[in-house]
mmCIF file of C-alpha atoms and ligand atoms in Angstrom:
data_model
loop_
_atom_site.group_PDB
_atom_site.id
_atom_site.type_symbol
_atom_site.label_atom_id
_atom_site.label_comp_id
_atom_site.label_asym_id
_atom_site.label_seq_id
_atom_site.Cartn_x
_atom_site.Cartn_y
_atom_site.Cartn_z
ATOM 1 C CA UNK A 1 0.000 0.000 0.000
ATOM 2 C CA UNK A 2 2.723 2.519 0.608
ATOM 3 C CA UNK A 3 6.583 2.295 0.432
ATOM 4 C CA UNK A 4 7.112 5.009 3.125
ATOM 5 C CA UNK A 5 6.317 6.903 5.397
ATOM 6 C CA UNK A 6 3.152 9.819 4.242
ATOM 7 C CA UNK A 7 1.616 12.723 6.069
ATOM 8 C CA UNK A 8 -1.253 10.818 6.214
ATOM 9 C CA UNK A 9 0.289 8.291 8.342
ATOM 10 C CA UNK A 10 0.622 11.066 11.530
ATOM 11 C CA UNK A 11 -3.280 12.072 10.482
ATOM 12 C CA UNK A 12 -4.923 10.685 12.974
ATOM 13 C CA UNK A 13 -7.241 8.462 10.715
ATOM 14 C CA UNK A 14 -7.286 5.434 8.517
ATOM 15 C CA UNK A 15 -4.019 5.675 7.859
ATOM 16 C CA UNK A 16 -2.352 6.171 11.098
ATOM 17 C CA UNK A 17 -4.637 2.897 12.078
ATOM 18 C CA UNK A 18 -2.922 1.273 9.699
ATOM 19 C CA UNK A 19 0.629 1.772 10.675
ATOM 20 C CA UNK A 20 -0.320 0.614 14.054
ATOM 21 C CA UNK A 21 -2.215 -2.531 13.046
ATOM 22 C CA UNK A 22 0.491 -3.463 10.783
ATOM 23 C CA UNK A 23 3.184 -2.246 12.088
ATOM 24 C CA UNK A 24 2.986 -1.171 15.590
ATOM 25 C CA UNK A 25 0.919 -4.272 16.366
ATOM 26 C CA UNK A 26 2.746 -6.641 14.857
ATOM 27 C CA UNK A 27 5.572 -6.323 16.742
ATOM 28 C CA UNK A 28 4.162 -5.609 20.070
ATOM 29 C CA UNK A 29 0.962 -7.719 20.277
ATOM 30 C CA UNK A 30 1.812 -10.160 22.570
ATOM 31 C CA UNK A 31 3.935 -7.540 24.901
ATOM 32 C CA UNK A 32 0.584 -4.999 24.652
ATOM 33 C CA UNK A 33 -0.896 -5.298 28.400
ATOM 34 C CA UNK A 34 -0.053 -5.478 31.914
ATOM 35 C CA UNK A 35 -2.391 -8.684 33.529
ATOM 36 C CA UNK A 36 -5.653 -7.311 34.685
ATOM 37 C CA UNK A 37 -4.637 -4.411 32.619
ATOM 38 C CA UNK A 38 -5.524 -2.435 29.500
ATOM 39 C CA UNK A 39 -2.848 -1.374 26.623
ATOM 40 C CA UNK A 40 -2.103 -1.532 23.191
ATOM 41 C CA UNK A 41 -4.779 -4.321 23.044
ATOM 42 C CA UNK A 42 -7.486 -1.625 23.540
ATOM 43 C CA UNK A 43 -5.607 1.568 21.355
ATOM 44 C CA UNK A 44 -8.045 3.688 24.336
ATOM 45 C CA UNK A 45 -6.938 7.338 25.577
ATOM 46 C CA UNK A 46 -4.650 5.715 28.143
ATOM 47 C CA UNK A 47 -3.121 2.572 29.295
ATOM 48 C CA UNK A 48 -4.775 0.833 32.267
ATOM 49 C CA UNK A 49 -2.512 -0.805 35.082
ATOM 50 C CA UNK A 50 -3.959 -2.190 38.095
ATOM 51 C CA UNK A 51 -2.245 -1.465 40.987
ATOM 52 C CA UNK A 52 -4.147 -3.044 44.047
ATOM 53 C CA UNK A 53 -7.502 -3.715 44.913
ATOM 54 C CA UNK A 54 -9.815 -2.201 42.366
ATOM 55 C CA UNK A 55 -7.414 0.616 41.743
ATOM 56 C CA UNK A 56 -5.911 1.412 38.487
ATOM 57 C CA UNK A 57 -2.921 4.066 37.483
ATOM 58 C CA UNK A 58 -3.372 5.587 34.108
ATOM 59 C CA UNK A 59 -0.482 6.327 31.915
ATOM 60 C CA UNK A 60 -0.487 7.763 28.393
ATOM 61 C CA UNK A 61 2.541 9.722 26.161
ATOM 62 C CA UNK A 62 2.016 12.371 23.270
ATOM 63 C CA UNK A 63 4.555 13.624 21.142
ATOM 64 C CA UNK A 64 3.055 17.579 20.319
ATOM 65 C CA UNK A 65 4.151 19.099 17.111
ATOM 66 C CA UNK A 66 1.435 21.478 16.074
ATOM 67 C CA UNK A 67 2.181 24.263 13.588
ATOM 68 C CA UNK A 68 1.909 27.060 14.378
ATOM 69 C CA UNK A 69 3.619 26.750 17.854
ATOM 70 C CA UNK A 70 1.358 30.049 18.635
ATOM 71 C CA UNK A 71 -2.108 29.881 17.847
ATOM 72 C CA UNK A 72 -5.651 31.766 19.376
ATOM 73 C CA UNK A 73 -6.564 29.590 22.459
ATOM 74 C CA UNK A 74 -3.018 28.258 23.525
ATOM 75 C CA UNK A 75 0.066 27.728 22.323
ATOM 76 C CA UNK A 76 2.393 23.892 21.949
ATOM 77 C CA UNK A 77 3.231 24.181 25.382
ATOM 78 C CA UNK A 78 -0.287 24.338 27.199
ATOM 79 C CA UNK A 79 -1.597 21.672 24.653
ATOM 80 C CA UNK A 80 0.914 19.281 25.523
ATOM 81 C CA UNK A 81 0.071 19.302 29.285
ATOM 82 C CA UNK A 82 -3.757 19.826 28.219
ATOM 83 C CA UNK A 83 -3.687 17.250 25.611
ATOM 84 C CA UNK A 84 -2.068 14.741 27.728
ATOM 85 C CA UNK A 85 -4.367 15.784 31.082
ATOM 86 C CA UNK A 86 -7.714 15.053 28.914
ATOM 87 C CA UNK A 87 -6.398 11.487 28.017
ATOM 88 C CA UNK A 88 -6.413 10.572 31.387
ATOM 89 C CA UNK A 89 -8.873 12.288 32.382
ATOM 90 C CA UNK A 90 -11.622 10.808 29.746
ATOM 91 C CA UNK A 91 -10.489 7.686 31.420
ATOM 92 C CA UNK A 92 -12.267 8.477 34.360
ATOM 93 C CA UNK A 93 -8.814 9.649 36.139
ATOM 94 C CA UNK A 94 -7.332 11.944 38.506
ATOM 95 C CA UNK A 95 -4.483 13.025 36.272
ATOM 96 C CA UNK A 96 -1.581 13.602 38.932
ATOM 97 C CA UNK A 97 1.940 13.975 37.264
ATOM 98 C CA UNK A 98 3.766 14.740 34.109
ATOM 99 C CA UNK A 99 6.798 13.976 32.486
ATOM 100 C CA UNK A 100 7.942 16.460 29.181
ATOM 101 C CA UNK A 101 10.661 16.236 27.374
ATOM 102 C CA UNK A 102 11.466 19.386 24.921
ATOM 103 C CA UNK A 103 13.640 18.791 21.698
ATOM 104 C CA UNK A 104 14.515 22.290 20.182
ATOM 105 C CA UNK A 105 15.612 23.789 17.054
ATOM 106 C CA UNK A 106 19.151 25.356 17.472
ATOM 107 C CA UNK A 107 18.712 29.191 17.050
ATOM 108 C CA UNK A 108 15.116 28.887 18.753
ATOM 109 C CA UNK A 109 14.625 32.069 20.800
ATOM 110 C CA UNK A 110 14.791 31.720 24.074
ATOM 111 C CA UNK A 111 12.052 34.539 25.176
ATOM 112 C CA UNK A 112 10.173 31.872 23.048
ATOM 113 C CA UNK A 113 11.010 29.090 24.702
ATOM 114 C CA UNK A 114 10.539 31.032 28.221
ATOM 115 C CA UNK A 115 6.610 31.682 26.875
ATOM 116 C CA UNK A 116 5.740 27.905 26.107
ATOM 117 C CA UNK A 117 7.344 26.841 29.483
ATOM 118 C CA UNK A 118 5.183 29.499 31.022
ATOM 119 C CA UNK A 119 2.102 28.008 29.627
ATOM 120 C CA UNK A 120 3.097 24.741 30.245
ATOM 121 C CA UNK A 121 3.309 25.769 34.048
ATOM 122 C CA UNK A 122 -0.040 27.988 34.248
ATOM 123 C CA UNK A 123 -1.729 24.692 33.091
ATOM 124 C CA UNK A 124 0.142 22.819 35.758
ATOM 125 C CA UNK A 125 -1.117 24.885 38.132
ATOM 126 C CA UNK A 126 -4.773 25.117 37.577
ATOM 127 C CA UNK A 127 -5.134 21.173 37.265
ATOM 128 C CA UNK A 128 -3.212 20.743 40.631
ATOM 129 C CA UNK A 129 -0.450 17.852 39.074
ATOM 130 C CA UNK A 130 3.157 18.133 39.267
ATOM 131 C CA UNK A 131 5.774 18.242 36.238
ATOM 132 C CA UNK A 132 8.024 15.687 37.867
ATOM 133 C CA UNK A 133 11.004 14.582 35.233
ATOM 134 C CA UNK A 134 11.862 15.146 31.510
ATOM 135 C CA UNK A 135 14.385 15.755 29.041
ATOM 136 C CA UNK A 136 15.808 18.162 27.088
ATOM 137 C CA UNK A 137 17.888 18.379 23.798
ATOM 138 C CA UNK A 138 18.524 20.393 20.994
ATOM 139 C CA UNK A 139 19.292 19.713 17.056
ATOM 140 C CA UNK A 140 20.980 21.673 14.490
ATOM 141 C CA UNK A 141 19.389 24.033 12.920
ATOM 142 C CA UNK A 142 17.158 22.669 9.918
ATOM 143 C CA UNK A 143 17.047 19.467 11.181
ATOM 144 C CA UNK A 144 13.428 19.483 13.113
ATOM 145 C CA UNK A 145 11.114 22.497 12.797
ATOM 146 C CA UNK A 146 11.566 24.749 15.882
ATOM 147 C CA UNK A 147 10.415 22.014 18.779
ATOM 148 C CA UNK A 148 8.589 19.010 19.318
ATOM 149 C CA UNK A 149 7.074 18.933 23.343
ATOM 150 C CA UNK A 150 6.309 15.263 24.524
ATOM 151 C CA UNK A 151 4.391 14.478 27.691
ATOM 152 C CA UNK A 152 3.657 11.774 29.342
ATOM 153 C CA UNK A 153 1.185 12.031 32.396
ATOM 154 C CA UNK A 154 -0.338 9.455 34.801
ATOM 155 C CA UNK A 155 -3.278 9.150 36.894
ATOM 156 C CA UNK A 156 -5.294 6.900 39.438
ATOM 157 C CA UNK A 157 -8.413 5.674 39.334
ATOM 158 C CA UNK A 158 -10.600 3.304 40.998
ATOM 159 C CA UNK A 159 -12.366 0.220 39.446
ATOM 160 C CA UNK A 160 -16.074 2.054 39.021
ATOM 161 C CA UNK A 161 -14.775 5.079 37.676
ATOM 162 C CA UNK A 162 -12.646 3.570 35.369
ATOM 163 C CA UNK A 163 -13.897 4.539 31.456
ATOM 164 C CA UNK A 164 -13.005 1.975 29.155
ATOM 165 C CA UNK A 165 -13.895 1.864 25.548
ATOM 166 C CA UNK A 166 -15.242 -1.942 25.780
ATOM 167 C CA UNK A 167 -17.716 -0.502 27.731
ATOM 168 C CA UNK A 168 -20.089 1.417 25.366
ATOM 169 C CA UNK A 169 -23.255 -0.490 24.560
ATOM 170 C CA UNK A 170 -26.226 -0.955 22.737
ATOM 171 C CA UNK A 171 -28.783 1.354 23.675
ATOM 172 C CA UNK A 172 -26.242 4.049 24.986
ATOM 173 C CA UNK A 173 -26.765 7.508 24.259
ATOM 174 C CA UNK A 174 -23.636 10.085 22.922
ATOM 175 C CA UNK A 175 -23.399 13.423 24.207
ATOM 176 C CA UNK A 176 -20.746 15.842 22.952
ATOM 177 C CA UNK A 177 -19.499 18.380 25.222
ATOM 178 C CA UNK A 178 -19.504 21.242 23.238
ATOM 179 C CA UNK A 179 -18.945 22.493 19.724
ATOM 180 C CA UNK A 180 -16.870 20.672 17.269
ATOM 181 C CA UNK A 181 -13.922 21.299 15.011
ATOM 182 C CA UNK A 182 -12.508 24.813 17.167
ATOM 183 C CA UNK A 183 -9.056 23.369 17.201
ATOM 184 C CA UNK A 184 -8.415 21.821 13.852
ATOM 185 C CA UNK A 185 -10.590 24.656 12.079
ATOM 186 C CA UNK A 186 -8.065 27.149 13.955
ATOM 187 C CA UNK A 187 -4.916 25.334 12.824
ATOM 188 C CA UNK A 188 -5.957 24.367 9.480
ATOM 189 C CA UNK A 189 -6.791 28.517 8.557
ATOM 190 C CA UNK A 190 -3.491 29.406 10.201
ATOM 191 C CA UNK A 191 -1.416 27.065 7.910
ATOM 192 C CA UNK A 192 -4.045 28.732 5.100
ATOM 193 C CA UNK A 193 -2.339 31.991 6.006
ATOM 194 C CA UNK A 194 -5.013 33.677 7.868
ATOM 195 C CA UNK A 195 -3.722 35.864 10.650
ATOM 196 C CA UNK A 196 -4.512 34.815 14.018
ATOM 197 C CA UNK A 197 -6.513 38.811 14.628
ATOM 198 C CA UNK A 198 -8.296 37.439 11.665
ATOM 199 C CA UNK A 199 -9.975 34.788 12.787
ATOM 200 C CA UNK A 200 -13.447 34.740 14.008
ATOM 201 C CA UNK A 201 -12.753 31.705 16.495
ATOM 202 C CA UNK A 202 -10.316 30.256 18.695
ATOM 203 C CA UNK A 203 -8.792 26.763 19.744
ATOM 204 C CA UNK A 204 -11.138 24.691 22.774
ATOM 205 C CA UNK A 205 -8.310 23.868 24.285
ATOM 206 C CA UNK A 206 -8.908 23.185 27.649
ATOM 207 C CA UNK A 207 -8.903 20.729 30.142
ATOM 208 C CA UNK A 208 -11.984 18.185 30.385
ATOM 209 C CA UNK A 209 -10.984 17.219 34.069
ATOM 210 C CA UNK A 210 -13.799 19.341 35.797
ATOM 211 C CA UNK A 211 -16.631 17.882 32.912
ATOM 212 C CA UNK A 212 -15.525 14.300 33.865
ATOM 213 C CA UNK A 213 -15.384 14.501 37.222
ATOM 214 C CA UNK A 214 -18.840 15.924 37.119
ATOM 215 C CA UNK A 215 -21.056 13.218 35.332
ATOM 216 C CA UNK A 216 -19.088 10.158 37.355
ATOM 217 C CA UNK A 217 -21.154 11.436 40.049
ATOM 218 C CA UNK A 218 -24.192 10.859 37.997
ATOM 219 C CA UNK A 219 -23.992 7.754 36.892
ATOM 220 C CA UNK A 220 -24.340 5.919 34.144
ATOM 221 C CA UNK A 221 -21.610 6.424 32.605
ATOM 222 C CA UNK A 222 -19.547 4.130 30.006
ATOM 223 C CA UNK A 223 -17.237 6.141 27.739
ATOM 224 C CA UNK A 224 -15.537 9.268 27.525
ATOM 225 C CA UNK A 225 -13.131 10.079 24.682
ATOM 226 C CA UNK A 226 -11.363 13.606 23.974
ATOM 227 C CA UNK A 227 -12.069 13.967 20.018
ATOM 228 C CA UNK A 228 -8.721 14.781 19.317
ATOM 229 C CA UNK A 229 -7.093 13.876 15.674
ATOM 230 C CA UNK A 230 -9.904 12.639 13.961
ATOM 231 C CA UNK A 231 -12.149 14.416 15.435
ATOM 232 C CA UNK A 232 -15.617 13.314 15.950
ATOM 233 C CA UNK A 233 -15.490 10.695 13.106
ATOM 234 C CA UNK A 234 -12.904 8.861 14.367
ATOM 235 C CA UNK A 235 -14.266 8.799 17.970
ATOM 236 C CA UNK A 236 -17.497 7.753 16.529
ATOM 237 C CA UNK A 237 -15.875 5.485 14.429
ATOM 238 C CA UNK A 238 -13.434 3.868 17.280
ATOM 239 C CA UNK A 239 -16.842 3.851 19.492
ATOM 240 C CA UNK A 240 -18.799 1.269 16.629
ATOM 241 C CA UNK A 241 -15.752 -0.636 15.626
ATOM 242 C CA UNK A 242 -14.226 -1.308 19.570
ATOM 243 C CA UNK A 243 -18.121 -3.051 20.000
ATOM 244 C CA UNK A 244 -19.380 -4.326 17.149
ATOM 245 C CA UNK A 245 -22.064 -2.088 16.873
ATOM 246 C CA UNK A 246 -24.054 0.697 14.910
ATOM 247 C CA UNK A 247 -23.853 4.090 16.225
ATOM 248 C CA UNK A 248 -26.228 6.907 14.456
ATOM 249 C CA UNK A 249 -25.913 10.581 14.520
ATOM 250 C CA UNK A 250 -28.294 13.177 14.021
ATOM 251 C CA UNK A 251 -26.518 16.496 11.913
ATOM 252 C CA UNK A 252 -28.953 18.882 13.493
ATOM 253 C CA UNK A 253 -27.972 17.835 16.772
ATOM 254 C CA UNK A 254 -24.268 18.372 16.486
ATOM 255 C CA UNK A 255 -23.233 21.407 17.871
ATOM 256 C CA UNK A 256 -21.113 23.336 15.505
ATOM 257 C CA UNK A 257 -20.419 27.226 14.997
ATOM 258 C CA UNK A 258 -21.729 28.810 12.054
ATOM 259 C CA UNK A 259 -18.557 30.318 11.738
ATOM 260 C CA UNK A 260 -16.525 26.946 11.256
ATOM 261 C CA UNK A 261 -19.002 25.409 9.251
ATOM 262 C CA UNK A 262 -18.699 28.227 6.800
ATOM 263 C CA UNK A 263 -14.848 28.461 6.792
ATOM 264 C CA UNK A 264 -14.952 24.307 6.545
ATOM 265 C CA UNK A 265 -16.832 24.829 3.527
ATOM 266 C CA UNK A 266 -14.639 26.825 2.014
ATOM 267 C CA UNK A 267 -11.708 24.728 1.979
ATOM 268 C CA UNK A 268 -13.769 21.914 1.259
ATOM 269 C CA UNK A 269 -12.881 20.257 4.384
ATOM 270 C CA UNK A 270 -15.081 17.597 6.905
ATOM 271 C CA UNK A 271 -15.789 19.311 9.925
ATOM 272 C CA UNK A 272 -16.564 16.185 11.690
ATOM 273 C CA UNK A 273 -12.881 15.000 10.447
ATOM 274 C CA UNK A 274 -11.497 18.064 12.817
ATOM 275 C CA UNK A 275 -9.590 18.336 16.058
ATOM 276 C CA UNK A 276 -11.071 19.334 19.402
ATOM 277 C CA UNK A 277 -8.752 19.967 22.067
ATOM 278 C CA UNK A 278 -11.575 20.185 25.053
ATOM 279 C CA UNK A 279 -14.399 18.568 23.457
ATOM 280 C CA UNK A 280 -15.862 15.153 24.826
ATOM 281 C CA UNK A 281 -17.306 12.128 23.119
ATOM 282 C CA UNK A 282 -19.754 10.359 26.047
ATOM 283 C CA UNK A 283 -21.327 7.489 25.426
ATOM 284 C CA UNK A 284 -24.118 7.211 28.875
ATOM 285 C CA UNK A 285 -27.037 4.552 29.815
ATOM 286 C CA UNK A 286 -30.302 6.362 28.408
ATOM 287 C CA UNK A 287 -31.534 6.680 31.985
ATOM 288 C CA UNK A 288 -29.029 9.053 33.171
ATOM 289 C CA UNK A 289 -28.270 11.000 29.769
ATOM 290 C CA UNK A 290 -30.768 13.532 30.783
ATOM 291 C CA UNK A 291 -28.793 14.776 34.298
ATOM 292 C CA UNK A 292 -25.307 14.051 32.470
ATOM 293 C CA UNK A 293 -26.380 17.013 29.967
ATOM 294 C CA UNK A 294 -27.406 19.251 32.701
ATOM 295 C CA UNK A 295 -24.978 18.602 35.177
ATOM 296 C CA UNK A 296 -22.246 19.566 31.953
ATOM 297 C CA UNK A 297 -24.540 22.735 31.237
ATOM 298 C CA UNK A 298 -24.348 23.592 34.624
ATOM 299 C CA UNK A 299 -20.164 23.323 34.821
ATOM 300 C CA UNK A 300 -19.281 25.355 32.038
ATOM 301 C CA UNK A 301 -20.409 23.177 28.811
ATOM 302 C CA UNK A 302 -23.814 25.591 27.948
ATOM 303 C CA UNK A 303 -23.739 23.411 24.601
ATOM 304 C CA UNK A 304 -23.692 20.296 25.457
ATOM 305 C CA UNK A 305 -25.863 17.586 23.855
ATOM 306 C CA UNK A 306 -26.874 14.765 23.039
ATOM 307 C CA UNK A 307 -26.324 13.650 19.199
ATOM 308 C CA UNK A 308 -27.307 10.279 18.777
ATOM 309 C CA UNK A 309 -27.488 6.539 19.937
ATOM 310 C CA UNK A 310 -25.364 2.991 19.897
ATOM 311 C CA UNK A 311 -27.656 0.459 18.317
ATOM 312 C CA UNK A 312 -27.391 -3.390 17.339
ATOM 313 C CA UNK A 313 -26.932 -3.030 13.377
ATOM 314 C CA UNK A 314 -24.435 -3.390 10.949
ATOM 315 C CA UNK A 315 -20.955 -3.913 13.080
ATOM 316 C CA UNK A 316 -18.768 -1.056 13.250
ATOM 317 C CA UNK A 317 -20.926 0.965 11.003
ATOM 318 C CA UNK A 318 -21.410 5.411 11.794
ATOM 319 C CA UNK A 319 -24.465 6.467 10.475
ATOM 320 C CA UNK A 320 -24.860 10.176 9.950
ATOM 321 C CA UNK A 321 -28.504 11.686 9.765
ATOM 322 C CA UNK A 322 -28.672 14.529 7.387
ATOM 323 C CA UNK A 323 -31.028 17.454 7.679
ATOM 324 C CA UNK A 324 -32.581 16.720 5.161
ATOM 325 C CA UNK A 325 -33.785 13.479 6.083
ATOM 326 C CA UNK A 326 -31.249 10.976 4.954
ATOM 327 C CA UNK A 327 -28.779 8.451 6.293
ATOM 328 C CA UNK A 328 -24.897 8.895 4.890
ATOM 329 C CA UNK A 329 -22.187 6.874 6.620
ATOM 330 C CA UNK A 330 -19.422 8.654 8.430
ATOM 331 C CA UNK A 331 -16.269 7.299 7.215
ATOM 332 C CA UNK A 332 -13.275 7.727 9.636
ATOM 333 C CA UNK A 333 -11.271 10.137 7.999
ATOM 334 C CA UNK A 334 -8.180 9.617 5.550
ATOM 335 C CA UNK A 335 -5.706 11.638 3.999
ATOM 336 C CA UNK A 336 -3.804 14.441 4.879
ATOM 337 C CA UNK A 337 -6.144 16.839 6.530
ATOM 338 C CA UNK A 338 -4.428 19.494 8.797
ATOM 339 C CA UNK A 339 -0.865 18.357 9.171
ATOM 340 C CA UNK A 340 0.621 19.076 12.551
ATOM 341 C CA UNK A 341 -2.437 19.570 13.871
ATOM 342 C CA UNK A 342 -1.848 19.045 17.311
HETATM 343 MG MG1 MG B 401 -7.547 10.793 23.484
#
C-alpha cells in the first residue's frame, strides 16, 4: 500500500490505524498489556494498570508538534500538558503527574522558549499535578522544525470510575461536550495563512478534568473520549468498531459554529474529520443522559448535547442523519487533513 512513510500516516485516521495494526501491532501484540490491565490491546486514551484492589494508574505519552507553535486559544506548550491531562482524564482519572521532554531547534529564541514553558506551568497549576522529570535536547538548525514537546502524564483511578472503551453499549446515548472542530478549524486557517486577529474563532483547548469529574457522580456512565485527531469521526468510528455495533448521529444535533461550518466549507474540508482539544465524546445509559447534559450545562459546557445513539446493526458501522432526512455513513477520515495539527 505505501513504500514510506506519508503525512497521512501522523493524520490521525485510517491511515495512522494502519501503521499501528500493521506495524505497531505486529511487533508488540503479545507484549501490549499489563495482567488485569488495558494497553495496546485496547488503542483507548490511556493505558490501564492495576495497581491493588480495584485501583488502576493511568499512563499515556504524546509527542506535540502542532504548527503554528502560537495559535488563538493556547500555544504547543499548554496543549501538551492539556492534551495529555484530557487522556487521562476521559479515562475516568485523577491526572496527577507529568513527564515532558522538549527537543529544540538550534537558534530557537529563548524569550520563546521562556513563553511555552510558562504556559506549560499555568496549566500545571490550575489542574493541581506536578511536572516531575523530563528531558531536554537540541538539534541543528534545519534538522526538526523549531520544537517538538512530549508528555507523558499518569493518573489513578478506581475500578467504578474507570472509562473503558469496551464498555459502550447498545442502547447508549452520545453526548458531545460542546462544539466541534474549534481546534483543527483554527490550525488548518493558520497554515491557510489567515492571521490569528483574523480569525473569528479560537482553539477549545482546555482541560476536560472538571466535565468528567462531574457526570461520574451521575452515573451511568460508560465512555468518555477527547475527540482529538480525527475528530468526531474517528471517535465515533473507534466507538462502533471497539463493540461491534451501529452508532447513528443526528446532523442537526451536532453542535457546531456557524462560523466553522462556513470556513470548513470553504476549503472543502469535513468538519466532523477536525480536532477538538476540550471537546468530549460520552457514550451514557439512556436513563441518566438527561442529568449528564445538565450537570455539563451547569459546569461550564452551555452546549452540550446529546447527538445520537449505539444500536445493534451493521458492526462497526457510523451512520450520519442529514437534515434533510437521509442516512450517509461517516467514514473515519483519511488523507492528509491538517498536518501538525496538534
Ligand atoms: Mg484521546
Amino acid at each position: 500500500m505505501f513504500e514510506s512513510i506519508t503525512l497521512a500516516h501522523g493524520g490521525g485516521g485510517r491511515e495512522t490505524s494502519w501503521i499501528i495494526e500493521n506495524f505497531i501491532l505486529k511487533h508488540f501484540k503479545d507484549y501490549s498489556s499489563i495482567r488485569g490491565g488495558y494497553g495496546l490491546d485496547l488503542l483507548d486514551d490511556s493505558a490501564v494498570i492495576p495497581i491493588g484492589r480495584d485501583e488502576y494508574m493511568l499512563f499515556t505519552i504524546d509527542s506535540y508538534t502542532v504548527n503554528p507553535i502560537f495559535f488563538p486559544g493556547g500555544d504547543i506548550g499548554s496543549l501538551a500538558i492539556i492534551g495529555s491531562i484530557n487522556d487521562v482524564a476521559v479515562m475516568g482519572g485523577e491526572p496527577k503527574a507529568i513527564v515532558s521532554s522538549l527537543v529544540v531547534e538550534e537558534g530557537f529564541p529563548l524569550r520563546e522558549l521562556d513563553k511555552i514553558l510558562y504556559s506549560m506551568r499555568e496549566a500545571i497549576k490550575r489542574e493541581n499535578v506536578a511536572l516531575i522529570g523530563g528531558d531536554f535536547k537540541v538539534m541543528s538548525k534545519g534538522q526538526i522544525d523549531k520544537l517538538v514537546v512530549t508528555t507523558a502524564c499518569i493518573g489513578f483511578t478506581k475500578k467504578e470510575d474507570l472509562l473503558v472503551i469496551k464498555k459502550v453499549r447498545e442502547g447508549d446515548k452520545l453526548v458531545v461536550t460542546g462544539p466541534i472542530g474549534l481546534h483543527g478549524a483554527t490550525i488548518l486557517a493558520l497554515q491557510s495563512g489567515v492571521k490569528p486577529e483574523e480569525l473569528p474563532f479560537k482553539s477549545d483547548l482546555s482541560p476536560l478534568t472538571k466535565a468528567i469529574k462531574s457526570i461520574l457522580r451521575v452515573g451511568g456512565v460508560h465512555k468518555a473520549r477527547d475527540l482529538t485527531r480525527g475528530g468526531l469521526s474517528m471517535g465515533l468510528n473507534d466507538f462502533a468498531r471497539s463493540n461491534g455495533l451501529t452508532v447513528v448521529v443526528y446532523e442537526d444535533k451536532i453542535p457546531v459554529d456557524r462560523e466553522v461550518i462556513e470556513f470548513t466549507e470553504m476549503l472543502g474540508v469535513n468538519v466532523y474529520d477536525l480536532a477538538c482539544e476540550g471537546t468530549a465524546l460520552i457514550s451514557v445509559e439512556e436513563d441518566s443522559v438527561e442529568e449528564v447534559v445538565s450537570v455539563l450545562r451547569e459546569n461550564g459546557y452551555p452546549r452540550a448535547s446529546i447527538i445520537g445513539e449505539v444500536r445493534r446493526g451493521k458492526p462497526g458501522y457510523v451512520l450520519l442523519k442529514t437534515r434533510t432526512g437521509g442516512f450517509r455513513i461517516l467514514e473515519p477520515p483519511s488523507g492528509e487533513i491538517v498536518p501538525r495539527i496538534c
